[in-house]
Short mmCIF file of C-alpha atoms in Angstrom, two decimals:
data_model
loop_
_atom_site.label_atom_id
_atom_site.label_comp_id
_atom_site.label_asym_id
_atom_site.label_seq_id
_atom_site.Cartn_x
_atom_site.Cartn_y
_atom_site.Cartn_z
CA MET A 1 30.30 -41.07 20.71
CA ASP A 2 28.57 -43.21 18.15
CA ASP A 3 28.96 -42.80 14.40
CA PHE A 4 25.28 -42.20 13.80
CA LEU A 5 25.29 -39.32 16.26
CA ILE A 6 28.20 -37.69 14.47
CA ARG A 7 26.45 -38.18 11.13
CA ALA A 8 23.27 -36.72 12.59
CA ALA A 9 25.16 -33.70 13.95
CA LEU A 10 26.93 -33.11 10.61
CA ALA A 11 23.64 -33.31 8.72
CA GLY A 12 21.80 -31.08 11.17
CA ILE A 13 24.55 -28.46 11.27
CA GLY A 14 24.66 -28.40 7.46
CA VAL A 15 20.93 -27.66 7.36
CA ALA A 16 21.08 -25.09 10.17
CA LEU A 17 23.88 -23.11 8.50
CA VAL A 18 21.73 -22.36 5.46
CA SER A 19 18.28 -22.32 7.06
CA GLY A 20 19.31 -19.46 9.37
CA PRO A 21 20.04 -16.78 6.75
CA LEU A 22 17.22 -17.95 4.50
CA GLY A 23 14.87 -17.95 7.48
CA ALA A 24 15.86 -14.36 8.25
CA PHE A 25 14.65 -13.30 4.79
CA ILE A 26 11.46 -15.33 5.24
CA VAL A 27 10.80 -13.55 8.54
CA TRP A 28 11.53 -10.09 7.08
CA ARG A 29 9.29 -10.80 4.10
CA ARG A 30 6.51 -12.21 6.32
CA MET A 31 6.54 -15.39 4.32
CA ALA A 32 6.41 -17.91 7.17
CA PHE A 33 3.10 -19.33 5.99
CA PHE A 34 4.35 -19.38 2.43
CA GLY A 35 7.33 -21.49 3.55
CA GLU A 36 5.05 -23.75 5.56
CA THR A 37 2.86 -24.34 2.50
CA LEU A 38 5.87 -25.19 0.36
CA ALA A 39 7.11 -27.57 3.03
CA HIS A 40 3.77 -29.36 3.02
CA SER A 41 3.89 -29.69 -0.74
CA ALA A 42 7.24 -31.45 -0.31
CA LEU A 43 5.39 -34.58 0.82
CA LEU A 44 3.65 -34.62 -2.54
CA GLY A 45 7.12 -34.43 -4.06
CA VAL A 46 8.18 -37.49 -2.08
CA ALA A 47 5.07 -39.36 -3.25
CA LEU A 48 5.65 -38.38 -6.88
CA GLY A 49 9.30 -39.34 -6.65
CA LEU A 50 8.32 -42.78 -5.35
CA VAL A 51 5.70 -43.27 -8.06
CA LEU A 52 8.06 -42.22 -10.84
CA GLY A 53 11.08 -43.87 -9.28
CA THR A 54 13.20 -40.71 -9.56
CA ASN A 55 15.60 -39.16 -7.09
CA LEU A 56 13.46 -38.06 -4.14
CA SER A 57 15.34 -34.83 -3.45
CA LEU A 58 15.03 -33.70 -7.06
CA ALA A 59 11.33 -34.58 -7.05
CA ILE A 60 10.88 -32.49 -3.89
CA VAL A 61 12.70 -29.50 -5.37
CA ALA A 62 10.67 -29.75 -8.58
CA VAL A 63 7.31 -29.97 -6.80
CA CYS A 64 8.22 -27.13 -4.41
CA ILE A 65 9.20 -24.86 -7.31
CA LEU A 66 5.96 -25.71 -9.14
CA PHE A 67 3.98 -24.89 -6.02
CA ALA A 68 5.91 -21.68 -5.47
CA ILE A 69 5.12 -20.51 -9.00
CA LEU A 70 1.50 -21.61 -8.60
CA MET A 71 1.18 -19.65 -5.35
CA VAL A 72 2.74 -16.50 -6.80
CA LEU A 73 0.35 -16.66 -9.76
CA LEU A 74 -2.69 -17.40 -7.60
CA GLN A 75 -1.88 -14.59 -5.19
CA ARG A 76 -2.36 -12.11 -8.02
CA GLN A 77 -6.09 -12.80 -8.06
CA ASN A 78 -8.36 -10.89 -5.72
CA TYR A 79 -10.96 -13.59 -5.11
CA LEU A 80 -9.35 -15.01 -1.98
CA ALA A 81 -7.06 -13.42 0.59
CA GLY A 82 -3.46 -14.59 0.44
CA ASP A 83 -3.45 -16.46 3.73
CA THR A 84 -6.73 -18.23 2.95
CA LEU A 85 -5.27 -19.38 -0.33
CA LEU A 86 -2.10 -20.61 1.36
CA GLY A 87 -4.20 -22.45 3.96
CA ILE A 88 -6.09 -24.25 1.21
CA LEU A 89 -2.93 -25.15 -0.69
CA ALA A 90 -0.92 -26.15 2.38
CA HIS A 91 -3.39 -28.66 3.67
CA SER A 92 -4.62 -29.97 0.33
CA SER A 93 -1.08 -30.63 -0.80
CA LEU A 94 -0.22 -32.32 2.50
CA SER A 95 -3.35 -34.48 2.30
CA LEU A 96 -2.78 -35.27 -1.35
CA GLY A 97 0.73 -36.35 -0.46
CA LEU A 98 -0.50 -38.54 2.42
CA VAL A 99 -3.19 -40.16 0.25
CA THR A 100 -0.74 -40.79 -2.56
CA VAL A 101 1.79 -42.32 -0.18
CA ALA A 102 -0.96 -44.56 1.22
CA LEU A 103 -2.01 -45.65 -2.29
CA ILE A 104 1.51 -46.77 -3.07
CA GLY A 105 0.88 -49.54 -0.56
CA THR A 106 3.44 -51.87 -2.05
CA LEU A 107 6.34 -49.70 -0.90
CA ARG A 108 7.18 -49.57 2.74
CA ILE A 109 7.37 -45.93 3.67
CA ASP A 110 8.10 -44.63 7.11
CA LEU A 111 5.48 -41.89 7.23
CA MET A 112 6.59 -40.66 10.63
CA SER A 113 10.10 -39.96 9.39
CA LEU A 114 8.69 -38.00 6.42
CA LEU A 115 6.51 -35.91 8.70
CA PHE A 116 8.89 -35.39 11.60
CA GLY A 117 12.29 -36.27 10.21
CA ASP A 118 14.73 -39.03 11.04
CA VAL A 119 18.10 -37.43 11.48
CA LEU A 120 19.55 -40.46 13.28
CA ALA A 121 19.16 -42.49 10.09
CA VAL A 122 21.12 -40.20 7.76
CA SER A 123 23.73 -41.84 5.59
CA VAL A 124 27.01 -40.44 4.34
CA SER A 125 25.43 -39.79 0.94
CA ASP A 126 22.63 -37.86 2.69
CA ILE A 127 25.27 -35.69 4.34
CA ILE A 128 26.96 -35.05 1.01
CA TRP A 129 23.59 -34.04 -0.49
CA ILE A 130 22.81 -31.77 2.46
CA TRP A 131 26.17 -29.98 2.42
CA SER A 132 26.36 -29.61 -1.35
CA GLY A 133 22.71 -28.55 -1.67
CA GLY A 134 23.14 -26.23 1.29
CA ALA A 135 26.32 -24.72 -0.17
CA VAL A 136 24.58 -24.02 -3.48
CA ALA A 137 21.64 -22.43 -1.66
CA LEU A 138 23.91 -20.29 0.50
CA ALA A 139 25.93 -19.19 -2.54
CA ILE A 140 22.74 -18.12 -4.35
CA LEU A 141 21.56 -16.27 -1.27
CA VAL A 142 24.84 -14.39 -0.89
CA ALA A 143 24.75 -13.51 -4.59
CA ILE A 144 21.23 -12.04 -4.49
CA ARG A 145 21.26 -10.61 -0.97
CA ARG A 146 21.47 -6.92 -1.92
CA PRO A 147 18.67 -6.84 -4.50
CA LEU A 148 16.64 -9.22 -2.34
CA LEU A 149 16.98 -6.89 0.64
CA ALA A 150 16.08 -3.90 -1.52
CA LEU A 151 12.87 -5.50 -2.74
CA THR A 152 12.10 -6.77 0.75
CA VAL A 153 12.05 -3.15 1.91
CA HIS A 154 9.98 -1.82 -1.02
CA GLU A 155 9.33 -3.73 -4.21
CA ASP A 156 8.27 -0.80 -6.42
CA LEU A 157 11.17 1.35 -5.31
CA ALA A 158 13.60 -1.50 -5.99
CA ARG A 159 12.09 -2.02 -9.44
CA VAL A 160 12.37 1.67 -10.31
CA GLU A 161 16.00 1.62 -9.15
CA GLY A 162 16.75 -1.21 -11.55
CA VAL A 163 16.47 -4.40 -9.49
CA PRO A 164 15.40 -7.33 -11.72
CA VAL A 165 12.53 -8.14 -9.37
CA ALA A 166 11.10 -11.21 -11.10
CA ALA A 167 14.50 -12.89 -11.43
CA VAL A 168 15.43 -12.22 -7.80
CA GLN A 169 12.06 -13.47 -6.59
CA PHE A 170 12.42 -16.63 -8.63
CA GLY A 171 15.90 -17.17 -7.20
CA PHE A 172 14.48 -16.81 -3.71
CA MET A 173 11.73 -19.39 -4.43
CA LEU A 174 14.36 -21.74 -5.77
CA LEU A 175 16.30 -21.31 -2.54
CA ILE A 176 13.33 -22.11 -0.34
CA ALA A 177 12.57 -25.21 -2.42
CA LEU A 178 16.19 -26.35 -2.22
CA VAL A 179 16.44 -25.84 1.53
CA ILE A 180 13.16 -27.65 2.14
CA ALA A 181 14.45 -30.62 0.15
CA VAL A 182 17.68 -30.50 2.13
CA ALA A 183 16.00 -30.15 5.53
CA LEU A 184 13.28 -32.75 5.01
CA LYS A 185 15.48 -35.57 6.29
CA ILE A 186 16.28 -33.72 9.51
CA VAL A 187 12.98 -32.40 10.81
CA GLY A 188 10.35 -33.62 8.32
CA VAL A 189 7.74 -31.63 6.40
CA LEU A 190 5.80 -30.56 9.48
CA LEU A 191 8.73 -29.04 11.34
CA ILE A 192 10.88 -27.57 8.56
CA THR A 193 9.44 -24.08 8.91
CA SER A 194 10.45 -24.03 12.56
CA LEU A 195 14.11 -24.41 11.60
CA LEU A 196 13.70 -21.46 9.25
CA ILE A 197 11.71 -19.20 11.53
CA ILE A 198 12.72 -19.81 15.14
CA PRO A 199 16.51 -19.27 14.93
CA ALA A 200 15.94 -16.13 12.84
CA ALA A 201 13.41 -14.80 15.33
CA ALA A 202 15.80 -15.54 18.20
CA ALA A 203 18.59 -13.71 16.36
CA ARG A 204 16.54 -10.53 15.98
CA ARG A 205 17.21 -9.32 19.50
CA VAL A 206 20.97 -9.51 19.24
CA ALA A 207 21.45 -8.19 15.72
CA ALA A 208 22.15 -4.61 14.61
CA THR A 209 22.38 -5.34 10.88
CA PRO A 210 20.65 -7.75 8.49
CA GLU A 211 23.94 -9.62 7.99
CA ALA A 212 24.46 -10.02 11.74
CA MET A 213 20.94 -11.36 12.10
CA ALA A 214 21.57 -13.91 9.34
CA VAL A 215 24.81 -15.09 10.96
CA PHE A 216 23.29 -15.27 14.45
CA ALA A 217 20.36 -17.24 12.99
CA SER A 218 22.84 -19.78 11.63
CA LEU A 219 24.63 -20.00 14.97
CA PHE A 220 21.38 -20.42 16.92
CA GLY A 221 20.31 -23.08 14.45
CA VAL A 222 23.56 -24.99 14.89
CA ALA A 223 23.25 -24.71 18.68
CA ALA A 224 19.65 -25.95 18.47
CA VAL A 225 20.71 -28.98 16.42
CA VAL A 226 23.47 -29.88 18.86
CA GLY A 227 21.28 -29.21 21.89
CA GLY A 228 18.38 -31.17 20.42
CA LEU A 229 20.56 -34.15 19.58
CA TRP A 230 22.02 -34.11 23.07
CA GLY A 231 18.54 -33.91 24.63
CA SER A 232 17.23 -36.64 22.39
CA TRP A 233 20.20 -38.88 23.32
CA THR A 234 19.94 -38.11 27.02
CA TRP A 235 16.19 -38.48 27.49
CA ASP A 236 15.45 -40.79 24.56
CA THR A 237 13.05 -38.30 22.97
CA PRO A 238 12.19 -37.99 19.23
CA THR A 239 15.06 -36.10 17.60
CA GLY A 240 13.31 -33.70 15.20
CA PRO A 241 10.93 -32.29 17.82
CA SER A 242 13.82 -32.12 20.33
CA ILE A 243 15.77 -29.91 17.91
CA VAL A 244 12.75 -27.64 17.48
CA LEU A 245 12.32 -27.40 21.26
CA ALA A 246 16.00 -26.54 21.68
CA ALA A 247 15.56 -23.73 19.13
CA MET A 248 12.50 -22.59 21.06
CA ALA A 249 14.57 -22.56 24.27
CA PHE A 250 17.09 -20.22 22.60
CA PHE A 251 14.28 -17.97 21.43
CA LEU A 252 12.82 -17.77 24.95
CA ALA A 253 16.22 -17.17 26.51
CA GLY A 254 16.69 -14.29 24.07
CA LEU A 255 13.43 -12.74 25.26
CA VAL A 256 14.57 -12.80 28.89
CA LEU A 257 18.09 -11.51 28.25
CA PRO A 258 18.55 -7.75 27.76
CA ARG A 259 18.07 -6.60 24.18
CA ARG A 260 21.13 -5.76 22.10
CA GLY A 261 21.29 -4.56 18.53
CA ILE A 262 18.79 -2.02 17.25
CA MET B 1 21.82 22.89 -0.57
CA SER B 2 25.22 23.82 -1.99
CA GLY B 3 26.41 20.25 -1.61
CA LEU B 4 24.13 18.98 -4.36
CA PRO B 5 26.13 18.42 -7.54
CA GLU B 6 25.50 20.04 -10.86
CA ARG B 7 23.97 17.35 -12.98
CA VAL B 8 26.43 15.96 -15.48
CA ARG B 9 24.85 16.97 -18.71
CA THR B 10 26.54 14.82 -21.28
CA ARG B 11 24.39 11.80 -20.73
CA GLY B 12 21.18 13.76 -20.93
CA ARG B 13 22.24 15.41 -24.18
CA VAL B 14 23.32 12.18 -25.79
CA ALA B 15 20.14 10.46 -24.71
CA ARG B 16 18.03 13.33 -25.95
CA MET B 17 19.51 13.13 -29.40
CA THR B 18 18.44 9.51 -29.68
CA VAL B 19 14.82 10.45 -29.14
CA SER B 20 13.00 11.60 -32.21
CA GLY B 21 9.64 12.95 -33.16
CA PRO B 22 7.41 15.34 -31.23
CA GLY B 23 8.27 15.84 -27.58
CA ALA B 24 11.85 14.79 -28.21
CA ASP B 25 12.89 16.82 -25.20
CA ALA B 26 10.69 14.86 -22.80
CA LEU B 27 12.33 12.68 -20.16
CA VAL B 28 9.14 10.69 -20.00
CA GLY B 29 6.10 10.87 -22.20
CA VAL B 30 2.75 9.24 -21.59
CA ASN B 31 0.60 9.21 -24.72
CA GLY B 32 -3.07 8.34 -24.80
CA VAL B 33 -2.79 5.88 -21.93
CA SER B 34 -5.81 4.04 -20.58
CA VAL B 35 -5.81 1.70 -17.60
CA ARG B 36 -8.76 -0.30 -16.31
CA PHE B 37 -9.00 -2.26 -13.07
CA GLY B 38 -11.76 -4.75 -13.81
CA ASP B 39 -14.73 -2.66 -14.86
CA MET B 40 -13.33 0.48 -13.26
CA PRO B 41 -11.54 2.85 -15.60
CA ALA B 42 -8.57 4.31 -13.71
CA LEU B 43 -7.10 6.34 -16.56
CA GLU B 44 -8.70 7.29 -19.87
CA ARG B 45 -6.55 8.46 -22.78
CA VAL B 46 -4.18 10.43 -20.57
CA ASP B 47 -1.31 12.44 -22.03
CA LEU B 48 1.55 13.71 -19.92
CA SER B 49 5.14 14.67 -20.49
CA VAL B 50 7.95 15.89 -18.29
CA SER B 51 11.01 17.66 -19.65
CA ARG B 52 14.34 18.31 -18.01
CA GLY B 53 14.09 21.25 -15.61
CA GLU B 54 10.31 21.15 -15.56
CA ILE B 55 8.04 20.52 -12.58
CA VAL B 56 4.79 18.81 -13.50
CA THR B 57 2.22 18.37 -10.75
CA VAL B 58 -0.75 16.05 -11.04
CA ILE B 59 -3.68 17.12 -8.89
CA GLY B 60 -7.12 15.64 -8.50
CA PRO B 61 -9.53 14.22 -5.94
CA ASN B 62 -8.93 10.92 -4.16
CA GLY B 63 -9.35 7.94 -6.44
CA ALA B 64 -8.81 10.06 -9.55
CA GLY B 65 -6.00 7.80 -10.76
CA LYS B 66 -3.09 10.04 -9.73
CA SER B 67 -0.95 7.27 -8.27
CA THR B 68 -1.83 4.97 -11.17
CA LEU B 69 -0.59 7.64 -13.57
CA LEU B 70 2.70 7.85 -11.64
CA ARG B 71 3.00 4.06 -11.76
CA VAL B 72 2.44 4.11 -15.52
CA ALA B 73 5.11 6.77 -15.97
CA LEU B 74 7.50 4.73 -13.80
CA GLY B 75 6.87 1.57 -15.78
CA LEU B 76 5.34 -0.19 -12.77
CA GLN B 77 1.88 -0.39 -14.33
CA LYS B 78 1.34 -1.61 -17.87
CA PRO B 79 -1.22 0.49 -19.71
CA ASP B 80 -4.12 -1.30 -21.40
CA SER B 81 -3.71 1.03 -24.34
CA GLY B 82 -1.51 3.95 -25.27
CA THR B 83 2.26 4.23 -25.04
CA VAL B 84 4.88 5.32 -22.54
CA ALA B 85 8.26 6.56 -23.74
CA ARG B 86 11.17 7.07 -21.40
CA GLN B 87 14.58 8.35 -22.40
CA PRO B 88 17.06 5.52 -22.62
CA ARG B 89 19.12 5.03 -19.44
CA LEU B 90 16.93 7.50 -17.59
CA ARG B 91 17.89 7.67 -13.92
CA ILE B 92 14.78 7.98 -11.80
CA GLY B 93 14.63 9.00 -8.16
CA TYR B 94 11.31 7.71 -6.87
CA MET B 95 9.72 8.73 -3.60
CA PRO B 96 6.79 6.48 -2.69
CA GLN B 97 4.10 7.70 -0.29
CA ARG B 98 5.53 5.77 2.61
CA ILE B 99 7.43 2.57 3.33
CA ALA B 100 6.54 0.13 6.08
CA VAL B 101 9.39 -2.20 6.99
CA ASP B 102 8.82 -5.21 9.23
CA ASP B 103 10.13 -4.66 12.76
CA THR B 104 12.16 -7.87 12.54
CA LEU B 105 14.52 -6.30 9.99
CA PRO B 106 17.42 -4.52 11.72
CA LEU B 107 17.68 -1.62 9.32
CA THR B 108 19.16 1.79 10.07
CA VAL B 109 18.31 4.85 8.01
CA ARG B 110 21.90 4.75 6.73
CA ARG B 111 21.43 1.20 5.49
CA PHE B 112 18.07 2.05 3.99
CA LEU B 113 19.69 4.83 1.97
CA SER B 114 22.48 2.50 0.86
CA LEU B 115 19.94 0.15 -0.74
CA GLY B 116 19.47 2.77 -3.46
CA GLY B 117 23.03 2.29 -4.71
CA ARG B 118 26.62 3.28 -4.02
CA VAL B 119 27.46 6.91 -3.30
CA ALA B 120 30.61 8.77 -2.24
CA LYS B 121 31.62 8.49 1.40
CA GLY B 122 29.87 11.02 3.62
CA ARG B 123 27.37 11.83 0.91
CA ARG B 124 24.42 10.33 2.77
CA ARG B 125 25.03 12.48 5.85
CA GLU B 126 25.46 15.50 3.60
CA VAL B 127 22.09 15.01 1.92
CA LEU B 128 20.31 14.26 5.19
CA ASP B 129 21.95 17.39 6.63
CA GLU B 130 20.51 19.47 3.82
CA LEU B 131 17.10 18.04 4.60
CA GLY B 132 17.63 18.71 8.32
CA VAL B 133 17.41 15.11 9.47
CA SER B 134 21.03 13.90 9.68
CA TYR B 135 20.39 12.94 13.32
CA LEU B 136 18.36 10.03 11.91
CA LEU B 137 21.33 8.40 10.18
CA ASP B 138 21.89 5.63 12.70
CA GLN B 139 18.32 5.38 13.94
CA PRO B 140 16.23 2.29 13.19
CA PHE B 141 14.22 2.97 10.05
CA GLN B 142 11.05 1.76 11.75
CA ARG B 143 11.27 4.52 14.40
CA VAL B 144 11.24 7.34 11.86
CA SER B 145 8.12 9.53 12.18
CA GLY B 146 5.80 10.45 9.32
CA GLY B 147 7.31 13.87 8.63
CA GLU B 148 10.87 12.55 8.94
CA MET B 149 9.94 9.70 6.61
CA GLN B 150 9.17 12.14 3.78
CA ARG B 151 12.66 13.61 4.12
CA VAL B 152 14.39 10.23 4.33
CA LEU B 153 12.54 8.97 1.25
CA LEU B 154 13.40 12.18 -0.59
CA ALA B 155 17.05 11.75 0.44
CA ARG B 156 17.13 8.28 -1.13
CA ALA B 157 15.69 9.70 -4.35
CA ILE B 158 18.20 12.58 -4.38
CA LEU B 159 21.15 10.26 -3.72
CA ARG B 160 20.56 8.60 -7.07
CA ALA B 161 21.46 11.91 -8.81
CA PRO B 162 18.32 11.48 -10.88
CA ASP B 163 17.38 12.82 -14.30
CA LEU B 164 13.78 12.60 -13.18
CA LEU B 165 12.32 12.88 -9.68
CA VAL B 166 8.97 11.18 -9.21
CA LEU B 167 7.27 12.13 -5.95
CA ASP B 168 4.01 10.65 -4.68
CA GLU B 169 2.40 13.15 -2.30
CA PRO B 170 5.74 14.54 -1.08
CA ALA B 171 4.15 16.89 1.46
CA GLN B 172 1.84 14.49 3.24
CA ASN B 173 2.38 14.15 7.01
CA LEU B 174 3.96 17.60 7.11
CA ASP B 175 2.45 20.62 8.84
CA VAL B 176 1.64 23.64 6.69
CA GLY B 177 5.02 25.27 7.23
CA GLY B 178 6.70 21.99 6.38
CA GLN B 179 4.56 21.61 3.29
CA SER B 180 5.52 24.91 1.71
CA ALA B 181 9.13 24.31 2.75
CA MET B 182 8.97 20.93 0.99
CA TYR B 183 7.64 22.45 -2.24
CA GLU B 184 10.28 25.16 -2.11
CA LEU B 185 12.91 22.49 -1.57
CA ILE B 186 11.63 20.56 -4.59
CA GLY B 187 11.89 23.76 -6.64
CA SER B 188 15.48 24.32 -5.60
CA LEU B 189 16.32 20.64 -6.20
CA ARG B 190 15.09 21.00 -9.75
CA ASP B 191 17.40 23.99 -10.19
CA ARG B 192 20.41 22.27 -8.65
CA LEU B 193 20.04 18.79 -10.09
CA GLY B 194 18.69 20.07 -13.39
CA CYS B 195 16.22 17.23 -13.31
CA GLY B 196 12.59 17.01 -14.28
CA VAL B 197 10.04 16.56 -11.50
CA LEU B 198 6.76 14.68 -11.69
CA MET B 199 4.69 14.75 -8.54
CA VAL B 200 1.24 14.12 -7.20
CA SER B 201 -0.51 16.47 -4.86
CA HIS B 202 -3.92 17.15 -3.40
CA ASP B 203 -3.69 20.86 -3.25
CA LEU B 204 -3.13 23.24 -6.10
CA HIS B 205 -2.61 26.26 -3.87
CA LEU B 206 0.36 24.89 -2.03
CA VAL B 207 2.15 23.69 -5.15
CA MET B 208 1.56 26.90 -7.09
CA ALA B 209 4.93 28.33 -6.21
CA ALA B 210 6.81 25.30 -7.44
CA ALA B 211 4.89 23.91 -10.40
CA ASP B 212 5.49 24.87 -14.02
CA CYS B 213 2.66 22.76 -15.26
CA VAL B 214 -0.39 21.36 -13.50
CA VAL B 215 -2.32 18.39 -14.79
CA CYS B 216 -5.79 18.25 -13.29
CA LEU B 217 -6.81 14.61 -13.35
CA ASN B 218 -10.09 12.86 -12.78
CA HIS B 219 -9.47 9.60 -14.69
CA HIS B 220 -9.11 11.76 -17.79
CA VAL B 221 -7.11 14.99 -17.99
CA CYS B 222 -9.62 17.73 -17.14
CA CYS B 223 -7.28 20.58 -17.89
CA THR B 224 -3.61 21.23 -18.01
CA GLY B 225 -1.38 24.27 -18.00
CA HIS B 226 0.25 26.82 -15.75
CA PRO B 227 -1.15 26.65 -12.19
CA HIS B 228 -2.68 30.12 -12.37
CA ASP B 229 -4.55 29.25 -15.55
CA VAL B 230 -5.69 25.93 -14.22
CA ARG B 231 -7.13 27.61 -11.16
CA GLU B 232 -9.45 29.60 -13.38
CA HIS B 233 -10.37 26.69 -15.62
CA PRO B 234 -14.07 25.67 -15.55
CA GLU B 235 -13.18 21.97 -15.36
CA TYR B 236 -10.96 22.57 -12.36
CA LEU B 237 -13.66 24.60 -10.66
CA ALA B 238 -16.13 21.83 -11.41
CA LEU B 239 -13.82 19.28 -9.82
CA PHE B 240 -13.22 21.39 -6.74
CA PRO B 241 -16.58 23.19 -6.58
CA ASP B 242 -15.74 25.24 -3.52
CA GLU B 243 -12.50 26.71 -4.67
CA GLU B 244 -11.60 27.50 -1.06
CA PRO B 245 -8.82 25.00 -0.33
CA ALA B 246 -9.96 24.68 3.28
CA ALA B 247 -13.00 22.92 1.86
CA LEU B 248 -10.72 19.98 1.02
CA GLY B 249 -10.71 19.48 4.74
CA VAL B 250 -7.03 18.66 4.93
CA TYR B 251 -5.05 21.81 5.41
CA THR B 252 -6.95 23.68 8.07
CA HIS B 253 -4.33 26.37 8.73
CA HIS B 254 -4.04 27.09 5.09
CA HIS B 255 -7.32 28.99 5.27
CA ASP B 256 -5.82 32.14 6.80
CA HIS B 257 -3.26 33.10 4.29
CA VAL B 258 -5.31 31.99 1.32
CA HIS B 259 -7.66 34.84 2.04
CA THR B 260 -4.78 37.28 1.75
CA THR B 261 -3.33 35.79 -1.43
CA LYS B 262 -6.73 35.32 -2.96
CA GLY B 263 -7.70 38.91 -2.26
CA GLY B 264 -7.42 39.76 -5.91
CA VAL B 265 -8.87 37.39 -8.48
CA ALA B 266 -6.01 38.30 -10.76
CA PRO B 267 -3.27 35.65 -10.50
CA LEU B 268 -0.25 36.60 -8.43
CA PRO B 269 3.30 36.04 -9.69
CA ALA B 270 4.88 32.91 -8.30
CA ASP B 271 7.39 34.81 -6.17
CA GLU B 272 4.77 36.89 -4.44
CA ASN B 273 2.72 33.84 -3.80
CA ARG B 274 5.66 32.10 -2.20
CA THR B 275 6.17 35.06 0.11
CA ALA B 276 2.54 34.93 1.04
CA ASP B 277 2.91 31.26 1.91
CA HIS B 278 5.43 32.22 4.53
CA GLY B 279 3.32 35.07 5.85
#
């Protein structure tokens, strides 16, 4: 097996391990569109990072956090429904990112790899970034899982029972931003949400507890990465979309198989 | 209900001593609170206080600001003016109207209860047993019916061994028998836990047996006092013009026995009234 395939698998598995549990919370909290919007804003982060000449991953995290805060603040108004607002932000930020990238004409940027990922091109330093960023994200998630679950079930009740709601919510935003920055290289801004949502949705049918669902989501994600890489290698198909399709295959298989869990 | 512990009193006493001024005994005190949502006044200069061992019931028509008042007392809603004082380290057991959990979350009733905090082993089953719904313990939370939901939510509030129980429409989704049983249960919980109770209800007649103090709310406090006095109060009668509770259109079966209890205009003692509720 070639080196680049092993690097790709290591990178993809690193992303899948953290995107599974985080994705489970996103599914429970019905925040799929929120995640999608943040992912789109990541392209703006890339553009800003290029303009300012800073570390791209840090620029992505910073822009995602700014957008997350912006969205939370904007969702408090009653002028527009939440999903309308997200739709406006998602596509304006994506377009703004695309326009900005186009304006920086002097730099050669592979737009396709930003949009759909380029896991076969990951370097060793990318892998280190993915695994360390992923480990930090997973550690934060494990630390806040109880209060986060409590406020997922009922925010007011959690607040009355002493959960520091604002702090936990901010931690969760930070996590999503971090994981988007980590996953960008693998599946690109347009497909990141799928790696968060699909393995978690597939895990639902086999899980009896929230923890089990999070672990199964990780496992399905890892299997999707390996399966997608194998498919991409075998049939010479684009890697990011192949990984998403492999995840989709697991989800469909789960629908056909008898339901376990509760 | 013998399994419910006597409330440890030390903390309450210590906390009480740290509160000074009028109403020092109050677990929570709402003073002159106003809340506006845009141009709509939700609460206007509302006063309310709940002491240990006291059951305070807020009644009023829909949209009168009852839930907003609860949210202010809980610290979930910041008042535009006025003050809210809670005893330091006050433990609150809060029962929201209902909780909708996404179907994708694999959550049993047991796990739902555990989100409220740690309790002794077997305690959750014990409390659910007392509420008659221990068979729900390992059921998915999403499959719990409306009437069962009230009991599960109450169980979570009880499990916190609260100083103050705050209940938002605790008897909704229950049939008439279940409703009076729920109010009786709340009365006995107050005795056993030694806590204060603040709740919201639609119907004065059903809560009569349990309430020590009724606050009749229509954005402002129309009248307040013992339930029997409130029932005679001109402002209450103005708010519920047809004093017949069946006219509220909610509790259809209630009609029958109200005629028997209401036979005399003179207020009945609480105990007699409770008996009548069963009749």
